[in-house]
Structures are given as C-alpha cells and as structure tokens.
Amino acid sequence: MIPSPSPFAAALELTLRCPCRCLTCGSHAGAPRDKELNHGEWLDVINALADLGCRRITLMGGEPLLNPRWMDLAKEGRTRDMIVDLISSGQGIDEATASLMAQSGLHAVTISVDGLAATHDAQRRVSKCFEQAMVAIRRIDKAGLKVGVTSQVNQASLSELENLAPLLEDAGVLGWQLQLTLPLGRAKENLQLALPPDRMPELLGVLRRLARRPGLRPHITDNIGYCTSDDLALRTIQGGFPRPWLGCRAGLDALGVTSDGRVKGCLALPDACTEGNVRQESLSTIWRDPNRFGYNRSYQPNQLSGPCMECPEARRCRGGCTATSYAMHGKPGISSHCFRLHEAHGSRAG
C-alpha cells in the first residue's frame, strides 16, 4: 500500500458548459452537469486542496470561463500560494478578458488547438474556431501572460503537426503539449478519429523530427509514450526540468474534481473510478483514505496484461496511462500504443 502524500496538482472542472461540441471531447461537454458546485463549494475545494499541501491547480471545463466566478476562484488559489493555470477553448476571449486573466494572478493559460484551421474547426464544430483561438493566444500574450497550447493527436491532426508548429510559435506560444484522442465521451461516438496502434511509429517519427526543430517544440503528455531511448527528451517541457515517465500519478500526487463534486485520481478516468464526492465527505477524508485510488496505491504487478507483462520497464511504467488503459481495454495495466513496442520502426520513420 502506497501512502497518500500531499497532492501536488489538481484539475478542477469548473463547469461542463462549453461553446464547442467537439467530436474529440472525452467528457461530452456542452450542457452543464446537473447541480454543479456553487461558488462557495468551489472555494471550499480550493482551500481544502491548499490545506492538503497542493501546489498547483488547473481550472478547466467544459469551458471554465463560463463559470461566472472563475476570476475569484483563480485569485483564491493564488491567495493560498498555489500556482493557478487555466485551459480554454479560446472562444470569446477579447482584450478585456485577457486583461482580467492577467489581473487574476494566473500563472499561464493554455488554449486548445487541434490541427490546422479546417481540421480544428471540423473537430470543434464551430465556424472560425481556429481563427478565434489564434486571436486569443495573441491577446493573452499581449496581456503579459504565459500562453501554451494543447493539441489532440488523432487521424486528422497527426499529419498537420509539423505545419502547425511555426504558426503557434509566431503567435507567441511558449509551451505545446500533445495528447492522444481517447475513445471517451463524444470521442467514443467518433472512433474513426482515434489513432490505431499501427500509426504509433509514424507519430514517434513526427515527434522526433519536431524535437530537432529550432524554436517551439512540443512535449508529450501522460497518454503518449513510453520508455523509448529518448522518452525523457520527448516528455520534458521545453525549458523545464527533466520529466521522466514514472508511471501514472493519479491518486498518488494528482487528483481531479468534477463540476458536480466527484473526486477521481484523474478526470479522464471512468466514473467507476470515482473515489467520493466533496458534498458527502471532506476532500481530506477522501484523499487520506489509504483504501481509495487502489489501481495505483495498491498496485500489484499482476494487474499487468498483454505485452506489459513481460516488459523490462514494467516496474516503473506500470502499464502506461491508467485512463488510456481503461478507455481502450476496460482495465488498467495494458498499453497497446506503447512507443517502446514500436521504437525500431519509429527510428526509421524519424
């Protein structure tokens, strides 16, 4: 049994409201959830996280800017000495909103950009969505905030990443993270978008070419990898401290809270992995209970299956991203998209 240290980072889904209806959305965002947390309840969550020793919170959605008190929540996090980030679709961010972002004490804002204009707009199902996102990036940069981009990698966007890089760099983007589209939420209804395992060599080759470009280079998030010879270089945030893959952190030093108060180790995990609700128990009680988050805190090697069972990196990798494993196989401990399985092919592709 792994003890529960302080959570380092928490993702807070302020609302499920969203102006987009993305084909790739893992949470089926659009309309709000029933009985979303009110402002006082969110303040309690933020202060409970601070009391637990959390160092970083990310305000997200849906579209977090559709929570009318997002700025007050950001300020509360800063008052409690936490780093506060925000992830947005970029829709409706005018100069006044960008200024409010800077005034709120946000550390950085991340805008979702999922390919070039036609691909992004088609996946977001909003006309001129790409154009608005790029304008938002420039406005946030002008307001003096660090601005990053997160991009979903799928069948439509993979071939566009290398052409997208200079556009993001020119707009002022300082950090760029890539994540696989998972068959969750609305994306589960559009399975043709998800990359199959046999395209992993191609993705690995693209990443290795992007890693050699001058200027802006992407880094991979937890659902891409693992344990290739250059995994550290591909995973580390540009200009940041080295970030090796040490296995899924859900429930170990990371957690998420949905807009109706449910607590998970990661917001991408299925509802079966809900560990409690802040309306019924304190966040401290949920987090400090050693019997929760069992997939990680009580991890045993016999949870592994498929090629992960025989992998020499299994002890530290533990089957890759738990949310990805659940989404693709219905259980933790297996990765059919692991780069290590495809490294030789990826070397040729890169």
Tab-separated table of C-alpha atoms in Angstrom:
chain	number	residue	atom	x	y	z
A	1	MET	CA	0.000	0.000	0.000
A	2	ILE	CA	1.419	3.372	-1.082
A	3	PRO	CA	0.753	6.132	1.480
A	4	SER	CA	-1.010	9.297	0.341
A	5	PRO	CA	1.383	12.261	0.295
A	6	SER	CA	0.181	15.773	-0.431
A	7	PRO	CA	-1.413	16.073	-3.869
A	8	PHE	CA	0.954	18.128	-5.983
A	9	ALA	CA	-1.589	19.014	-8.678
A	10	ALA	CA	-5.360	19.069	-9.050
A	11	ALA	CA	-7.586	19.582	-12.098
A	12	LEU	CA	-10.871	21.377	-11.351
A	13	GLU	CA	-13.701	21.072	-13.863
A	14	LEU	CA	-15.467	24.361	-13.052
A	15	THR	CA	-18.372	23.603	-15.378
A	16	LEU	CA	-19.248	21.263	-18.215
A	17	ARG	CA	-20.721	24.187	-20.158
A	18	CYS	CA	-18.872	24.765	-23.422
A	19	PRO	CA	-19.426	26.775	-26.627
A	20	CYS	CA	-17.970	23.903	-28.668
A	21	ARG	CA	-19.319	20.412	-29.347
A	22	CYS	CA	-16.012	18.747	-30.130
A	23	LEU	CA	-16.003	15.362	-31.830
A	24	THR	CA	-12.957	14.514	-29.702
A	25	CYS	CA	-14.365	15.633	-26.320
A	26	GLY	CA	-13.759	12.996	-23.659
A	27	SER	CA	-16.327	14.449	-21.271
A	28	HIS	CA	-19.195	15.179	-23.713
A	29	ALA	CA	-19.039	18.866	-22.770
A	30	GLY	CA	-21.692	21.330	-23.882
A	31	ALA	CA	-24.527	21.496	-21.381
A	32	PRO	CA	-23.766	21.872	-17.652
A	33	ARG	CA	-23.957	18.880	-15.344
A	34	ASP	CA	-26.937	18.601	-13.028
A	35	LYS	CA	-26.374	20.542	-9.788
A	36	GLU	CA	-22.875	21.845	-10.429
A	37	LEU	CA	-20.879	23.090	-7.457
A	38	ASN	CA	-21.682	26.660	-6.452
A	39	HIS	CA	-19.081	29.318	-5.774
A	40	GLY	CA	-18.889	28.629	-2.049
A	41	GLU	CA	-18.398	24.919	-2.662
A	42	TRP	CA	-15.575	25.593	-5.110
A	43	LEU	CA	-13.920	27.901	-2.592
A	44	ASP	CA	-14.097	25.056	-0.062
A	45	VAL	CA	-12.458	22.681	-2.575
A	46	ILE	CA	-9.634	25.122	-3.300
A	47	ASN	CA	-8.978	25.767	0.384
A	48	ALA	CA	-9.120	22.044	1.170
A	49	LEU	CA	-6.517	21.429	-1.523
A	50	ALA	CA	-4.301	24.150	-0.068
A	51	ASP	CA	-4.674	22.616	3.404
A	52	LEU	CA	-3.565	19.265	1.966
A	53	GLY	CA	-0.422	20.905	0.604
A	54	CYS	CA	-1.418	21.036	-3.079
A	55	ARG	CA	0.942	23.235	-5.075
A	56	ARG	CA	-0.845	23.629	-8.428
A	57	ILE	CA	-4.442	23.770	-9.620
A	58	THR	CA	-5.722	23.872	-13.194
A	59	LEU	CA	-9.100	25.460	-13.908
A	60	MET	CA	-10.758	23.670	-16.791
A	61	GLY	CA	-14.105	22.516	-18.187
A	62	GLY	CA	-16.007	22.379	-20.442
A	63	GLU	CA	-15.087	25.991	-20.727
A	64	PRO	CA	-14.001	27.375	-17.336
A	65	LEU	CA	-14.629	30.964	-18.455
A	66	LEU	CA	-18.363	30.120	-18.495
A	67	ASN	CA	-18.224	29.836	-14.709
A	68	PRO	CA	-19.052	33.486	-13.866
A	69	ARG	CA	-16.746	33.457	-10.817
A	70	TRP	CA	-13.661	31.939	-12.450
A	71	MET	CA	-11.596	35.028	-11.681
A	72	ASP	CA	-12.451	34.919	-7.975
A	73	LEU	CA	-11.530	31.235	-7.850
A	74	ALA	CA	-8.199	31.941	-9.525
A	75	LYS	CA	-7.500	34.697	-7.018
A	76	GLU	CA	-8.363	32.388	-4.119
A	77	GLY	CA	-5.868	29.828	-5.348
A	78	ARG	CA	-3.200	32.491	-5.571
A	79	THR	CA	-4.086	33.781	-2.081
A	80	ARG	CA	-3.374	30.262	-0.815
A	81	ASP	CA	0.032	30.286	-2.551
A	82	MET	CA	-0.856	27.802	-5.268
A	83	ILE	CA	0.142	28.096	-8.915
A	84	VAL	CA	-3.072	28.535	-10.917
A	85	ASP	CA	-3.392	27.652	-14.619
A	86	LEU	CA	-6.425	27.734	-16.899
A	87	ILE	CA	-7.294	25.727	-20.020
A	88	SER	CA	-9.703	27.314	-22.523
A	89	SER	CA	-11.106	26.777	-25.991
A	90	GLY	CA	-10.168	30.392	-26.717
A	91	GLN	CA	-13.701	31.279	-27.789
A	92	GLY	CA	-14.850	34.742	-26.752
A	93	ILE	CA	-11.541	35.872	-25.255
A	94	ASP	CA	-11.468	39.580	-26.010
A	95	GLU	CA	-8.878	42.082	-24.795
A	96	ALA	CA	-10.865	42.739	-21.612
A	97	THR	CA	-10.948	39.032	-20.728
A	98	ALA	CA	-7.226	38.682	-21.408
A	99	SER	CA	-6.619	41.626	-19.083
A	100	LEU	CA	-8.762	40.007	-16.365
A	101	MET	CA	-6.737	36.824	-16.751
A	102	ALA	CA	-3.563	38.762	-16.034
A	103	GLN	CA	-5.165	40.577	-13.093
A	104	SER	CA	-6.391	37.300	-11.558
A	105	GLY	CA	-2.849	36.079	-10.962
A	106	LEU	CA	-2.989	33.175	-13.392
A	107	HIS	CA	0.422	31.625	-13.985
A	108	ALA	CA	-0.400	30.568	-17.539
A	109	VAL	CA	-3.287	29.989	-19.927
A	110	THR	CA	-3.460	27.028	-22.304
A	111	ILE	CA	-5.561	27.193	-25.472
A	112	SER	CA	-6.750	24.062	-27.283
A	113	VAL	CA	-5.672	23.902	-30.933
A	114	ASP	CA	-6.353	20.578	-32.633
A	115	GLY	CA	-4.751	20.865	-36.044
A	116	LEU	CA	-4.774	23.433	-38.830
A	117	ALA	CA	-7.820	25.634	-39.444
A	118	ALA	CA	-10.075	23.266	-41.395
A	119	THR	CA	-9.298	20.268	-39.175
A	120	HIS	CA	-9.643	22.239	-35.940
A	121	ASP	CA	-12.961	23.799	-36.991
A	122	ALA	CA	-14.358	20.461	-38.170
A	123	GLN	CA	-13.460	18.725	-34.914
A	124	ARG	CA	-14.688	21.635	-32.758
A	125	ARG	CA	-17.832	22.061	-34.869
A	126	VAL	CA	-17.600	25.857	-34.600
A	127	SER	CA	-17.051	28.117	-37.609
A	128	LYS	CA	-13.801	30.128	-37.454
A	129	CYS	CA	-12.890	28.408	-34.173
A	130	PHE	CA	-9.219	28.160	-35.186
A	131	GLU	CA	-9.113	31.853	-36.040
A	132	GLN	CA	-10.612	32.781	-32.671
A	133	ALA	CA	-8.174	30.512	-30.831
A	134	MET	CA	-5.181	32.124	-32.552
A	135	VAL	CA	-6.510	35.618	-31.799
A	136	ALA	CA	-6.971	34.589	-28.156
A	137	ILE	CA	-3.356	33.377	-27.993
A	138	ARG	CA	-2.087	36.733	-29.242
A	139	ARG	CA	-4.311	38.673	-26.846
A	140	ILE	CA	-3.205	36.643	-23.833
A	141	ASP	CA	0.427	37.015	-24.855
A	142	LYS	CA	-0.051	40.787	-25.233
A	143	ALA	CA	-1.608	40.921	-21.751
A	144	GLY	CA	1.684	39.619	-20.391
A	145	LEU	CA	0.693	36.051	-19.528
A	146	LYS	CA	2.465	32.866	-20.499
A	147	VAL	CA	0.379	31.123	-23.131
A	148	GLY	CA	0.536	27.483	-24.129
A	149	VAL	CA	-1.330	25.165	-26.472
A	150	THR	CA	-2.622	21.653	-26.044
A	151	SER	CA	-3.350	19.593	-29.158
A	152	GLN	CA	-5.203	16.344	-29.591
A	153	VAL	CA	-3.369	13.918	-31.847
A	154	ASN	CA	-5.610	11.760	-33.998
A	155	GLN	CA	-6.145	10.517	-37.546
A	156	ALA	CA	-6.975	14.014	-38.803
A	157	SER	CA	-4.341	16.059	-36.969
A	158	LEU	CA	-1.225	13.878	-36.965
A	159	SER	CA	-0.085	14.847	-40.457
A	160	GLU	CA	-0.558	18.560	-39.652
A	161	LEU	CA	1.580	18.869	-36.510
A	162	GLU	CA	4.770	19.855	-38.318
A	163	ASN	CA	2.966	22.618	-40.227
A	164	LEU	CA	1.157	23.776	-37.095
A	165	ALA	CA	4.378	24.358	-35.128
A	166	PRO	CA	5.525	27.585	-36.876
A	167	LEU	CA	2.012	29.076	-36.690
A	168	LEU	CA	1.881	28.563	-32.930
A	169	GLU	CA	5.405	29.886	-32.491
A	170	ASP	CA	4.606	33.019	-34.485
A	171	ALA	CA	1.523	33.646	-32.311
A	172	GLY	CA	3.608	33.702	-29.130
A	173	VAL	CA	3.104	30.190	-27.776
A	174	LEU	CA	5.744	29.228	-25.196
A	175	GLY	CA	4.708	25.640	-24.471
A	176	TRP	CA	2.970	22.992	-26.576
A	177	GLN	CA	1.682	19.697	-25.270
A	178	LEU	CA	0.337	16.762	-27.263
A	179	GLN	CA	-2.148	14.133	-26.139
A	180	LEU	CA	-3.851	11.238	-27.873
A	181	THR	CA	-7.566	11.435	-28.593
A	182	LEU	CA	-9.083	8.711	-26.403
A	183	PRO	CA	-12.355	6.850	-27.062
A	184	LEU	CA	-14.189	8.605	-24.235
A	185	GLY	CA	-17.300	10.771	-24.104
A	186	ARG	CA	-18.227	12.174	-27.505
A	187	ALA	CA	-14.979	10.792	-28.934
A	188	LYS	CA	-16.334	7.298	-28.272
A	189	GLU	CA	-19.033	8.082	-30.844
A	190	ASN	CA	-16.321	9.022	-33.379
A	191	LEU	CA	-13.960	6.086	-33.066
A	192	GLN	CA	-12.598	6.639	-36.578
A	193	LEU	CA	-10.592	9.580	-35.213
A	194	ALA	CA	-8.522	7.658	-32.672
A	195	LEU	CA	-5.053	6.599	-33.823
A	196	PRO	CA	-4.676	2.819	-34.112
A	197	PRO	CA	-1.528	1.161	-32.728
A	198	ASP	CA	-0.039	0.746	-36.193
A	199	ARG	CA	0.279	4.539	-36.548
A	200	MET	CA	2.459	4.847	-33.443
A	201	PRO	CA	5.695	4.541	-35.491
A	202	GLU	CA	4.524	7.467	-37.610
A	203	LEU	CA	3.714	9.554	-34.530
A	204	LEU	CA	7.064	8.715	-32.971
A	205	GLY	CA	8.826	9.785	-36.140
A	206	VAL	CA	6.924	13.092	-36.245
A	207	LEU	CA	7.798	13.761	-32.601
A	208	ARG	CA	11.472	13.079	-33.228
A	209	ARG	CA	11.535	15.459	-36.181
A	210	LEU	CA	9.735	18.143	-34.178
A	211	ALA	CA	12.231	17.645	-31.335
A	212	ARG	CA	15.018	18.687	-33.719
A	213	ARG	CA	13.376	21.872	-34.985
A	214	PRO	CA	14.628	25.249	-33.747
A	215	GLY	CA	12.128	27.288	-31.736
A	216	LEU	CA	8.897	25.843	-30.385
A	217	ARG	CA	8.926	22.083	-29.801
A	218	PRO	CA	6.090	20.001	-28.293
A	219	HIS	CA	6.215	17.733	-25.270
A	220	ILE	CA	4.105	14.622	-24.828
A	221	THR	CA	1.611	14.168	-22.010
A	222	ASP	CA	0.905	11.081	-19.952
A	223	ASN	CA	-1.118	9.185	-22.550
A	224	ILE	CA	1.744	9.102	-25.088
A	225	GLY	CA	4.996	7.136	-24.677
A	226	TYR	CA	6.716	5.178	-23.033
A	227	CYS	CA	10.314	4.263	-22.132
A	228	THR	CA	11.943	4.812	-25.502
A	229	SER	CA	15.608	5.780	-25.553
A	230	ASP	CA	14.597	9.444	-25.937
A	231	ASP	CA	11.422	9.434	-23.828
A	232	LEU	CA	12.880	11.986	-21.404
A	233	ALA	CA	13.623	14.448	-24.190
A	234	LEU	CA	10.183	13.999	-25.779
A	235	ARG	CA	8.352	14.311	-22.446
A	236	THR	CA	10.164	17.226	-20.817
A	237	ILE	CA	8.507	20.621	-21.119
A	238	GLN	CA	10.602	22.919	-23.291
A	239	GLY	CA	12.900	24.882	-20.989
A	240	GLY	CA	11.701	22.927	-17.946
A	241	PHE	CA	13.175	20.419	-15.553
A	242	PRO	CA	13.639	16.859	-16.882
A	243	ARG	CA	10.387	14.938	-16.551
A	244	PRO	CA	10.855	11.173	-16.844
A	245	TRP	CA	7.940	8.780	-17.087
A	246	LEU	CA	7.492	7.253	-13.621
A	247	GLY	CA	4.072	5.729	-14.114
A	248	CYS	CA	0.567	7.103	-13.756
A	249	ARG	CA	0.326	9.690	-10.940
A	250	ALA	CA	-3.453	9.541	-10.470
A	251	GLY	CA	-4.249	9.201	-6.775
A	252	LEU	CA	-0.550	9.354	-5.865
A	253	ASP	CA	0.130	13.065	-6.192
A	254	ALA	CA	-2.642	14.145	-8.556
A	255	LEU	CA	-6.434	14.295	-8.470
A	256	GLY	CA	-9.411	15.824	-10.236
A	257	VAL	CA	-12.777	17.193	-9.120
A	258	THR	CA	-15.756	17.241	-11.490
A	259	SER	CA	-18.200	20.140	-11.605
A	260	ASP	CA	-20.703	18.134	-9.538
A	261	GLY	CA	-18.164	17.333	-6.825
A	262	ARG	CA	-16.928	13.835	-7.685
A	263	VAL	CA	-13.282	13.098	-6.920
A	264	LYS	CA	-11.093	10.986	-9.207
A	265	GLY	CA	-7.373	10.459	-9.468
A	266	CYS	CA	-7.647	11.887	-12.998
A	267	LEU	CA	-10.641	13.461	-14.725
A	268	ALA	CA	-10.144	11.186	-17.759
A	269	LEU	CA	-10.774	8.063	-15.675
A	270	PRO	CA	-14.207	6.396	-15.958
A	271	ASP	CA	-16.945	7.039	-13.414
A	272	ALA	CA	-16.214	3.614	-11.903
A	273	CYS	CA	-13.002	5.212	-10.576
A	274	THR	CA	-14.879	7.862	-8.572
A	275	GLU	CA	-13.486	7.843	-5.030
A	276	GLY	CA	-16.103	10.030	-3.341
A	277	ASN	CA	-17.926	13.352	-3.535
A	278	VAL	CA	-16.975	16.567	-1.718
A	279	ARG	CA	-20.669	17.147	-0.962
A	280	GLN	CA	-20.746	13.974	1.096
A	281	GLU	CA	-17.247	13.812	2.603
A	282	SER	CA	-14.403	16.231	3.072
A	283	LEU	CA	-11.740	16.220	0.394
A	284	SER	CA	-9.206	15.450	3.114
A	285	THR	CA	-11.125	12.318	4.154
A	286	ILE	CA	-11.302	11.109	0.557
A	287	TRP	CA	-7.639	11.793	-0.186
A	288	ARG	CA	-6.204	10.411	3.035
A	289	ASP	CA	-8.162	7.143	2.957
A	290	PRO	CA	-5.495	4.525	2.090
A	291	ASN	CA	-8.117	2.210	0.597
A	292	ARG	CA	-9.062	4.579	-2.221
A	293	PHE	CA	-7.305	5.071	-5.569
A	294	GLY	CA	-6.475	1.375	-5.359
A	295	TYR	CA	-5.382	0.958	-9.003
A	296	ASN	CA	-2.244	2.939	-8.095
A	297	ARG	CA	-1.911	2.950	-4.310
A	298	SER	CA	-2.403	-0.808	-4.100
A	299	TYR	CA	-0.761	-1.604	-7.422
A	300	GLN	CA	0.472	-5.154	-7.917
A	301	PRO	CA	2.395	-6.484	-10.923
A	302	ASN	CA	-0.384	-8.993	-11.600
A	303	GLN	CA	-2.543	-6.049	-12.771
A	304	LEU	CA	-0.456	-6.033	-15.954
A	305	SER	CA	-1.568	-7.856	-19.076
A	306	GLY	CA	-0.631	-8.136	-22.738
A	307	PRO	CA	2.914	-7.081	-23.709
A	308	CYS	CA	3.244	-5.119	-20.445
A	309	MET	CA	3.516	-8.397	-18.506
A	310	GLU	CA	6.937	-9.190	-19.975
A	311	CYS	CA	8.305	-5.688	-20.379
A	312	PRO	CA	11.590	-4.994	-18.533
A	313	GLU	CA	10.322	-1.450	-17.811
A	314	ALA	CA	7.097	-2.686	-16.196
A	315	ARG	CA	8.150	-1.884	-12.639
A	316	ARG	CA	8.400	1.850	-13.223
A	317	CYS	CA	5.925	2.172	-16.110
A	318	ARG	CA	3.058	0.083	-14.642
A	319	GLY	CA	1.322	-0.216	-17.992
A	320	GLY	CA	1.340	3.442	-19.003
A	321	CYS	CA	-1.531	5.877	-18.555
A	322	THR	CA	-4.337	4.370	-16.475
A	323	ALA	CA	-7.061	6.438	-18.179
A	324	THR	CA	-5.847	5.311	-21.609
A	325	SER	CA	-5.776	1.700	-20.482
A	326	TYR	CA	-9.352	1.928	-19.187
A	327	ALA	CA	-10.552	3.727	-22.322
A	328	MET	CA	-9.020	1.239	-24.751
A	329	HIS	CA	-9.128	-2.013	-22.770
A	330	GLY	CA	-11.567	-1.513	-19.885
A	331	LYS	CA	-8.937	-2.141	-17.211
A	332	PRO	CA	-5.601	-0.763	-16.000
A	333	GLY	CA	-2.187	-2.235	-16.734
A	334	ILE	CA	-2.041	-2.583	-20.504
A	335	SER	CA	-0.823	-0.318	-23.298
A	336	SER	CA	-1.342	-1.298	-26.914
A	337	HIS	CA	0.023	2.080	-28.076
A	338	CYS	CA	3.333	1.987	-26.200
A	339	PHE	CA	6.185	3.599	-28.140
A	340	ARG	CA	8.616	1.012	-26.766
A	341	LEU	CA	6.825	-1.610	-28.859
A	342	HIS	CA	7.423	0.484	-31.958
A	343	GLU	CA	10.756	2.159	-31.264
A	344	ALA	CA	12.709	0.418	-34.025
A	345	HIS	CA	10.120	1.399	-36.635
A	346	GLY	CA	9.924	4.918	-35.206
A	347	SER	CA	13.684	5.319	-35.514
A	348	ARG	CA	13.437	4.669	-39.221
A	349	ALA	CA	10.436	6.981	-39.535
A	350	GLY	CA	12.256	9.777	-37.638
